[in-house]
Tab-separated table of C-alpha atoms in Angstrom:
chain	number	residue	atom	x	y	z
A	1	MET	CA	0.000	0.000	0.000
A	2	GLN	CA	2.880	2.359	0.792
A	3	TYR	CA	4.243	1.846	-2.728
A	4	SER	CA	0.878	2.689	-4.331
A	5	PHE	CA	0.538	5.770	-2.130
A	6	PHE	CA	3.900	7.168	-3.204
A	7	ILE	CA	3.119	6.333	-6.842
A	8	ASN	CA	-0.102	8.348	-6.510
A	9	LEU	CA	1.709	11.148	-4.694
A	10	THR	CA	4.481	11.334	-7.313
A	11	HIS	CA	2.210	11.363	-10.340
A	12	ALA	CA	-0.369	13.717	-8.829
A	13	GLY	CA	2.328	16.059	-7.518
A	14	SER	CA	4.087	16.165	-10.891
A	15	LEU	CA	0.809	16.966	-12.614
A	16	VAL	CA	-0.167	19.690	-10.133
A	17	PHE	CA	3.214	21.428	-9.889
A	18	GLY	CA	3.875	21.105	-13.625
A	19	SER	CA	0.539	22.802	-14.294
A	20	LEU	CA	1.363	25.493	-11.739
A	21	ILE	CA	4.648	26.334	-13.491
A	22	LEU	CA	2.768	26.699	-16.777
A	23	LEU	CA	0.086	28.848	-15.137
A	24	TRP	CA	2.786	30.979	-13.475
A	25	ALA	CA	4.382	31.635	-16.884
A	26	ILE	CA	0.988	32.683	-18.265
A	27	SER	CA	0.422	34.968	-15.261
A	28	LEU	CA	3.739	36.722	-15.974
A	29	LYS	CA	2.700	37.402	-19.549
A	30	PHE	CA	-0.602	38.951	-18.476
A	31	LYS	CA	0.720	40.406	-15.189
A	32	ASP	CA	-2.131	38.737	-13.333
A	33	ALA	CA	-1.173	36.563	-10.356
A	34	SER	CA	-4.851	36.088	-9.512
A	35	LEU	CA	-5.066	33.417	-12.221
A	36	ILE	CA	-3.992	31.119	-9.396
A	37	ASP	CA	-7.440	31.497	-7.799
A	38	ILE	CA	-9.061	29.734	-10.762
A	39	PHE	CA	-6.649	26.813	-10.347
A	40	TRP	CA	-7.770	25.944	-6.803
A	41	GLY	CA	-10.566	23.521	-7.697
A	42	PHE	CA	-8.774	22.357	-10.845
A	43	GLY	CA	-5.758	21.256	-8.805
A	44	PHE	CA	-7.864	18.794	-6.800
A	45	LEU	CA	-9.395	17.556	-10.041
A	46	LEU	CA	-5.893	16.779	-11.334
A	47	VAL	CA	-5.046	14.825	-8.184
A	48	ALA	CA	-8.227	12.758	-8.455
A	49	VAL	CA	-7.691	12.070	-12.162
A	50	ALA	CA	-4.103	10.960	-11.482
A	51	CYS	CA	-5.279	8.572	-8.750
A	52	LEU	CA	-8.006	7.179	-10.997
A	53	VAL	CA	-5.587	6.604	-13.877
A	54	MET	CA	-2.982	4.974	-11.624
A	55	SER	CA	-5.503	2.688	-9.940
A	56	GLN	CA	-4.897	-0.969	-10.762
A	57	ASP	CA	-8.593	-1.823	-10.461
A	58	ASN	CA	-11.192	0.894	-10.933
A	59	THR	CA	-13.727	-0.472	-8.488
A	60	LEU	CA	-17.006	1.240	-7.586
A	61	TYR	CA	-15.319	2.549	-4.436
A	62	THR	CA	-12.422	4.126	-6.367
A	63	THR	CA	-14.870	5.640	-8.843
A	64	ILE	CA	-16.929	7.245	-6.069
A	65	LEU	CA	-13.835	8.438	-4.197
A	66	THR	CA	-12.383	10.204	-7.252
A	67	ALA	CA	-15.678	11.348	-8.806
A	68	LEU	CA	-16.509	13.579	-5.826
A	69	PRO	CA	-13.455	15.912	-6.131
A	70	ILE	CA	-13.621	15.773	-9.948
A	71	LEU	CA	-17.241	16.988	-10.048
A	72	TRP	CA	-16.539	19.640	-7.417
A	73	GLY	CA	-13.371	20.756	-9.225
A	74	ILE	CA	-15.176	21.136	-12.559
A	75	ARG	CA	-17.957	23.264	-11.074
A	76	LEU	CA	-15.672	25.485	-9.007
A	77	THR	CA	-13.191	26.018	-11.859
A	78	LEU	CA	-15.923	27.014	-14.320
A	79	TYR	CA	-17.520	29.327	-11.758
A	80	LEU	CA	-14.271	31.085	-10.851
A	81	ALA	CA	-13.180	31.351	-14.489
A	82	LYS	CA	-16.466	33.001	-15.441
A	83	ARG	CA	-16.281	35.332	-12.444
A	84	ASN	CA	-12.612	36.339	-12.638
A	85	ILE	CA	-11.385	36.249	-16.243
A	86	GLY	CA	-11.403	39.665	-17.880
A	87	HIS	CA	-11.585	41.619	-14.615
A	88	GLY	CA	-7.855	42.197	-14.131
A	89	GLU	CA	-5.621	41.268	-11.236
A	90	ASP	CA	-7.268	40.874	-7.842
A	91	LYS	CA	-6.597	43.707	-5.388
A	92	ARG	CA	-4.907	41.286	-2.954
A	93	TYR	CA	-2.114	40.582	-5.428
A	94	ILE	CA	-1.909	44.229	-6.500
A	95	ALA	CA	-1.324	45.143	-2.839
A	96	MET	CA	1.345	42.429	-2.527
A	97	ARG	CA	3.066	43.717	-5.655
A	98	LYS	CA	3.073	47.303	-4.345
A	99	ARG	CA	4.484	46.220	-0.970
A	100	ALA	CA	7.276	44.398	-2.786
A	101	GLU	CA	8.025	47.516	-4.844
A	102	ARG	CA	8.175	49.679	-1.708
A	103	LYS	CA	10.678	47.240	-0.203
A	104	GLY	CA	12.854	47.592	-3.291
A	105	LEU	CA	12.253	44.079	-4.610
A	106	SER	CA	13.260	43.768	-8.255
A	107	GLU	CA	10.798	42.535	-10.878
A	108	ASN	CA	12.691	39.244	-11.294
A	109	ASN	CA	12.717	38.627	-7.544
A	110	TRP	CA	9.005	39.429	-7.370
A	111	ARG	CA	8.316	36.897	-10.099
A	112	LEU	CA	10.244	34.192	-8.257
A	113	ARG	CA	8.479	35.079	-5.031
A	114	THR	CA	5.073	34.636	-6.670
A	115	LEU	CA	6.147	31.233	-7.985
A	116	PHE	CA	7.290	29.860	-4.636
A	117	THR	CA	4.862	31.574	-2.250
A	118	ILE	CA	1.635	32.036	-4.222
A	119	PHE	CA	1.710	29.269	-6.844
A	120	PHE	CA	3.749	26.529	-5.146
A	121	GLY	CA	2.190	27.476	-1.805
A	122	GLN	CA	-1.233	26.699	-3.194
A	123	GLY	CA	0.107	23.515	-4.752
A	124	LEU	CA	1.361	22.348	-1.357
A	125	LEU	CA	-2.040	23.013	0.211
A	126	ILE	CA	-3.737	21.071	-2.582
A	127	MET	CA	-1.489	18.059	-2.002
A	128	ILE	CA	-2.004	18.107	1.781
A	129	ILE	CA	-5.783	18.469	1.549
A	130	SER	CA	-5.898	15.741	-1.121
A	131	ALA	CA	-4.506	13.198	1.372
A	132	PRO	CA	-7.803	11.258	1.715
A	133	ILE	CA	-7.960	10.744	-2.064
A	134	LEU	CA	-4.282	9.785	-2.356
A	135	PHE	CA	-4.379	7.448	0.633
A	136	ALA	CA	-7.734	5.725	0.108
A	137	SER	CA	-7.250	5.206	-3.637
A	138	ALA	CA	-3.864	3.593	-2.913
A	139	HIS	CA	-5.483	1.269	-0.390
A	140	ALA	CA	-8.312	0.424	-2.795
A	141	SER	CA	-5.785	-0.317	-5.528
A	142	ASN	CA	-4.272	-3.018	-3.321
A	143	SER	CA	-7.636	-4.233	-2.010
A	144	PRO	CA	-9.974	-4.629	-5.007
A	145	GLU	CA	-12.375	-6.579	-2.798
A	146	ILE	CA	-13.102	-3.476	-0.693
A	147	THR	CA	-16.840	-3.048	-0.149
A	148	ILE	CA	-19.037	0.029	0.060
A	149	GLY	CA	-19.759	0.555	3.756
A	150	PRO	CA	-22.093	2.940	5.642
A	151	LEU	CA	-19.389	5.628	5.842
A	152	VAL	CA	-19.384	5.892	2.043
A	153	TYR	CA	-23.139	6.508	1.949
A	154	ILE	CA	-22.960	9.053	4.771
A	155	GLY	CA	-19.981	10.772	3.137
A	156	VAL	CA	-21.725	11.008	-0.232
A	157	ILE	CA	-24.868	12.465	1.388
A	158	ILE	CA	-22.797	15.113	3.210
A	159	TRP	CA	-20.916	15.822	-0.040
A	160	ILE	CA	-24.208	16.336	-1.924
A	161	ILE	CA	-25.477	18.714	0.771
A	162	GLY	CA	-22.208	20.634	0.603
A	163	PHE	CA	-22.182	20.717	-3.193
A	164	LEU	CA	-25.722	22.139	-3.278
A	165	PHE	CA	-24.940	24.734	-0.600
A	166	GLU	CA	-21.831	25.893	-2.434
A	167	ALA	CA	-23.356	25.896	-5.927
A	168	ILE	CA	-26.642	27.557	-4.915
A	169	GLY	CA	-24.847	30.033	-2.648
A	170	ASP	CA	-22.460	31.016	-5.451
A	171	ALA	CA	-25.351	31.362	-7.919
A	172	GLN	CA	-27.320	33.569	-5.526
A	173	LEU	CA	-24.242	35.707	-4.893
A	174	SER	CA	-23.602	36.106	-8.644
A	175	THR	CA	-27.203	37.193	-9.229
A	176	PHE	CA	-26.999	39.675	-6.351
A	177	MET	CA	-23.693	41.124	-7.562
A	178	LYS	CA	-25.015	41.520	-11.090
A	179	LYS	CA	-28.186	43.201	-9.837
A	180	ASN	CA	-26.172	45.710	-7.780
A	181	SER	CA	-23.277	46.191	-10.214
A	182	ASN	CA	-24.367	49.761	-11.006
A	183	PHE	CA	-24.615	50.888	-7.388
A	184	LYS	CA	-23.374	54.499	-7.237
A	185	GLY	CA	-23.430	55.234	-3.514
A	186	LYS	CA	-20.724	55.040	-0.872
A	187	ASP	CA	-19.107	51.699	-0.168
A	188	ALA	CA	-20.479	51.802	3.386
A	189	ASP	CA	-24.011	52.045	1.985
A	190	LYS	CA	-23.778	49.040	-0.331
A	191	PRO	CA	-26.581	46.506	0.136
A	192	VAL	CA	-25.936	43.148	1.796
A	193	LEU	CA	-27.157	39.799	0.486
A	194	ASN	CA	-29.516	38.315	3.091
A	195	LEU	CA	-31.875	36.219	0.958
A	196	GLY	CA	-31.957	32.563	-0.051
A	197	LEU	CA	-29.323	30.470	1.696
A	198	TRP	CA	-27.662	33.702	2.809
A	199	LYS	CA	-30.595	34.218	5.163
A	200	TYR	CA	-29.491	31.202	7.221
A	201	THR	CA	-25.699	31.522	7.111
A	202	ARG	CA	-23.428	34.411	6.210
A	203	HIS	CA	-21.283	32.064	4.129
A	204	PRO	CA	-23.316	29.227	2.553
A	205	ASN	CA	-20.671	28.657	-0.118
A	206	TYR	CA	-17.888	28.258	2.455
A	207	PHE	CA	-20.076	25.995	4.596
A	208	GLY	CA	-20.805	23.896	1.520
A	209	ASN	CA	-17.110	23.680	0.658
A	210	ALA	CA	-16.307	22.431	4.149
A	211	CYS	CA	-19.074	19.797	3.942
A	212	ILE	CA	-17.684	18.601	0.614
A	213	TRP	CA	-14.312	17.805	2.171
A	214	TRP	CA	-15.750	16.256	5.321
A	215	GLY	CA	-17.803	14.061	2.995
A	216	ILE	CA	-14.738	13.046	0.982
A	217	TRP	CA	-12.884	12.266	4.207
A	218	LEU	CA	-15.731	10.023	5.405
A	219	VAL	CA	-15.628	8.146	2.095
A	220	ALA	CA	-11.865	7.709	2.615
A	221	CYS	CA	-12.550	6.352	6.120
A	222	ASN	CA	-14.069	3.304	4.450
A	223	SER	CA	-10.467	2.235	3.769
A	224	ASN	CA	-8.016	1.099	6.442
A	225	PHE	CA	-6.605	4.044	8.420
A	226	GLY	CA	-8.450	6.542	6.206
A	227	TRP	CA	-9.357	8.347	9.424
A	228	ALA	CA	-5.670	9.287	9.753
A	229	THR	CA	-6.112	11.865	6.962
A	230	ILE	CA	-8.415	13.992	9.136
A	231	LEU	CA	-5.960	16.892	8.759
A	232	SER	CA	-7.462	17.374	5.286
A	233	PRO	CA	-11.000	18.493	6.247
A	234	LEU	CA	-9.679	20.250	9.350
A	235	LEU	CA	-7.248	22.309	7.263
A	236	MET	CA	-9.879	23.100	4.633
A	237	THR	CA	-12.314	24.227	7.339
A	238	LEU	CA	-9.582	26.353	8.934
A	239	LEU	CA	-8.810	27.988	5.584
A	240	LEU	CA	-12.494	28.707	4.985
A	241	THR	CA	-13.188	30.150	8.423
A	242	ARG	CA	-9.982	31.686	9.747
A	243	ILE	CA	-7.264	32.211	7.170
A	244	SER	CA	-8.493	33.182	3.709
A	245	GLY	CA	-12.263	32.798	3.893
A	246	ARG	CA	-14.871	34.043	6.329
A	247	ASP	CA	-12.757	36.158	8.694
A	248	LEU	CA	-10.859	37.898	5.879
A	249	LEU	CA	-14.056	38.716	3.998
A	250	GLU	CA	-15.907	39.943	7.074
A	251	ARG	CA	-13.132	42.358	7.998
A	252	GLN	CA	-13.764	44.005	4.634
A	253	MET	CA	-17.562	43.830	4.882
A	254	LYS	CA	-17.927	45.298	8.370
A	255	GLN	CA	-17.560	48.806	6.964
A	256	ARG	CA	-21.035	48.435	5.449
A	257	SER	CA	-23.732	49.758	7.781
A	258	ALA	CA	-26.212	46.988	6.874
A	259	TYR	CA	-23.678	44.279	7.663
A	260	ALA	CA	-23.716	44.894	11.425
A	261	SER	CA	-27.432	44.084	11.542
A	262	TYR	CA	-26.851	41.081	9.290
A	263	ILE	CA	-24.188	39.737	11.669
A	264	GLU	CA	-26.534	40.047	14.650
A	265	LYS	CA	-29.323	38.091	12.956
A	266	THR	CA	-27.463	35.495	10.897
A	267	ASN	CA	-25.264	32.562	11.889
A	268	SER	CA	-21.634	32.950	10.917
A	269	PHE	CA	-21.048	29.537	9.338
A	270	ILE	CA	-23.384	26.659	10.231
A	271	PRO	CA	-26.874	27.383	8.825
A	272	TRP	CA	-29.705	28.107	11.229
A	273	PHE	CA	-32.843	30.200	11.364
A	274	PRO	CA	-32.154	33.956	11.679
A	275	LYS	CA	-32.540	35.629	15.061
A	276	LYS	CA	-35.504	37.970	15.446
């Protein structure tokens, strides 16, 4: 099993980091480091495809295990590509570039920094979070007789709930943003989305994303020692709530007057009925 795991890790890692180098070169041409954001879901898709291709026996279990991140990766990549392409570099990367310029960092050094911190940094996260797929597919490859247990069914149900929350939440946000794209007032007076799923949680898309990876982990737990990859959903949840997701976004949103009332009435992450 160890041999199969390292085979999966080597092939998936080569595919992910090779793609990142190509994407980095494209980002230099267009001076747009935010292209990396579109790659996030696609990177997990590549890992799952590599594991599926390297599997000695594509059993029903292996198919389910790899289909979940592939379907999620396709949807998220298409959504982010449609949302981001043609809108220029994200302000986060513009700010990073300006800080580097103020510190006297040369253009060549800045380019190398983006490769190793932004692009390869995301690649490392993808490989760590993909541990359940890498590990469980390796085990399944050596145990073709593996059966579909209750954890697989529970994991798939949680994944479906998460997928719907993320997809519907993103669609509702896109509609809201389009409807208010011509808002002319002050930034503090911008309206806040509090309808649909956003009535029950301030971040339905992030909640859905977390559920997706807890579901994948549960499917992986059907294999021996799959539970040992629990760092994967924990890290994804941490990213979504503390590092680059909810907390970062809410620091920016709190300047809006309507957002304070929204915070008081609406659960931060786990959906529940709004407070009266």
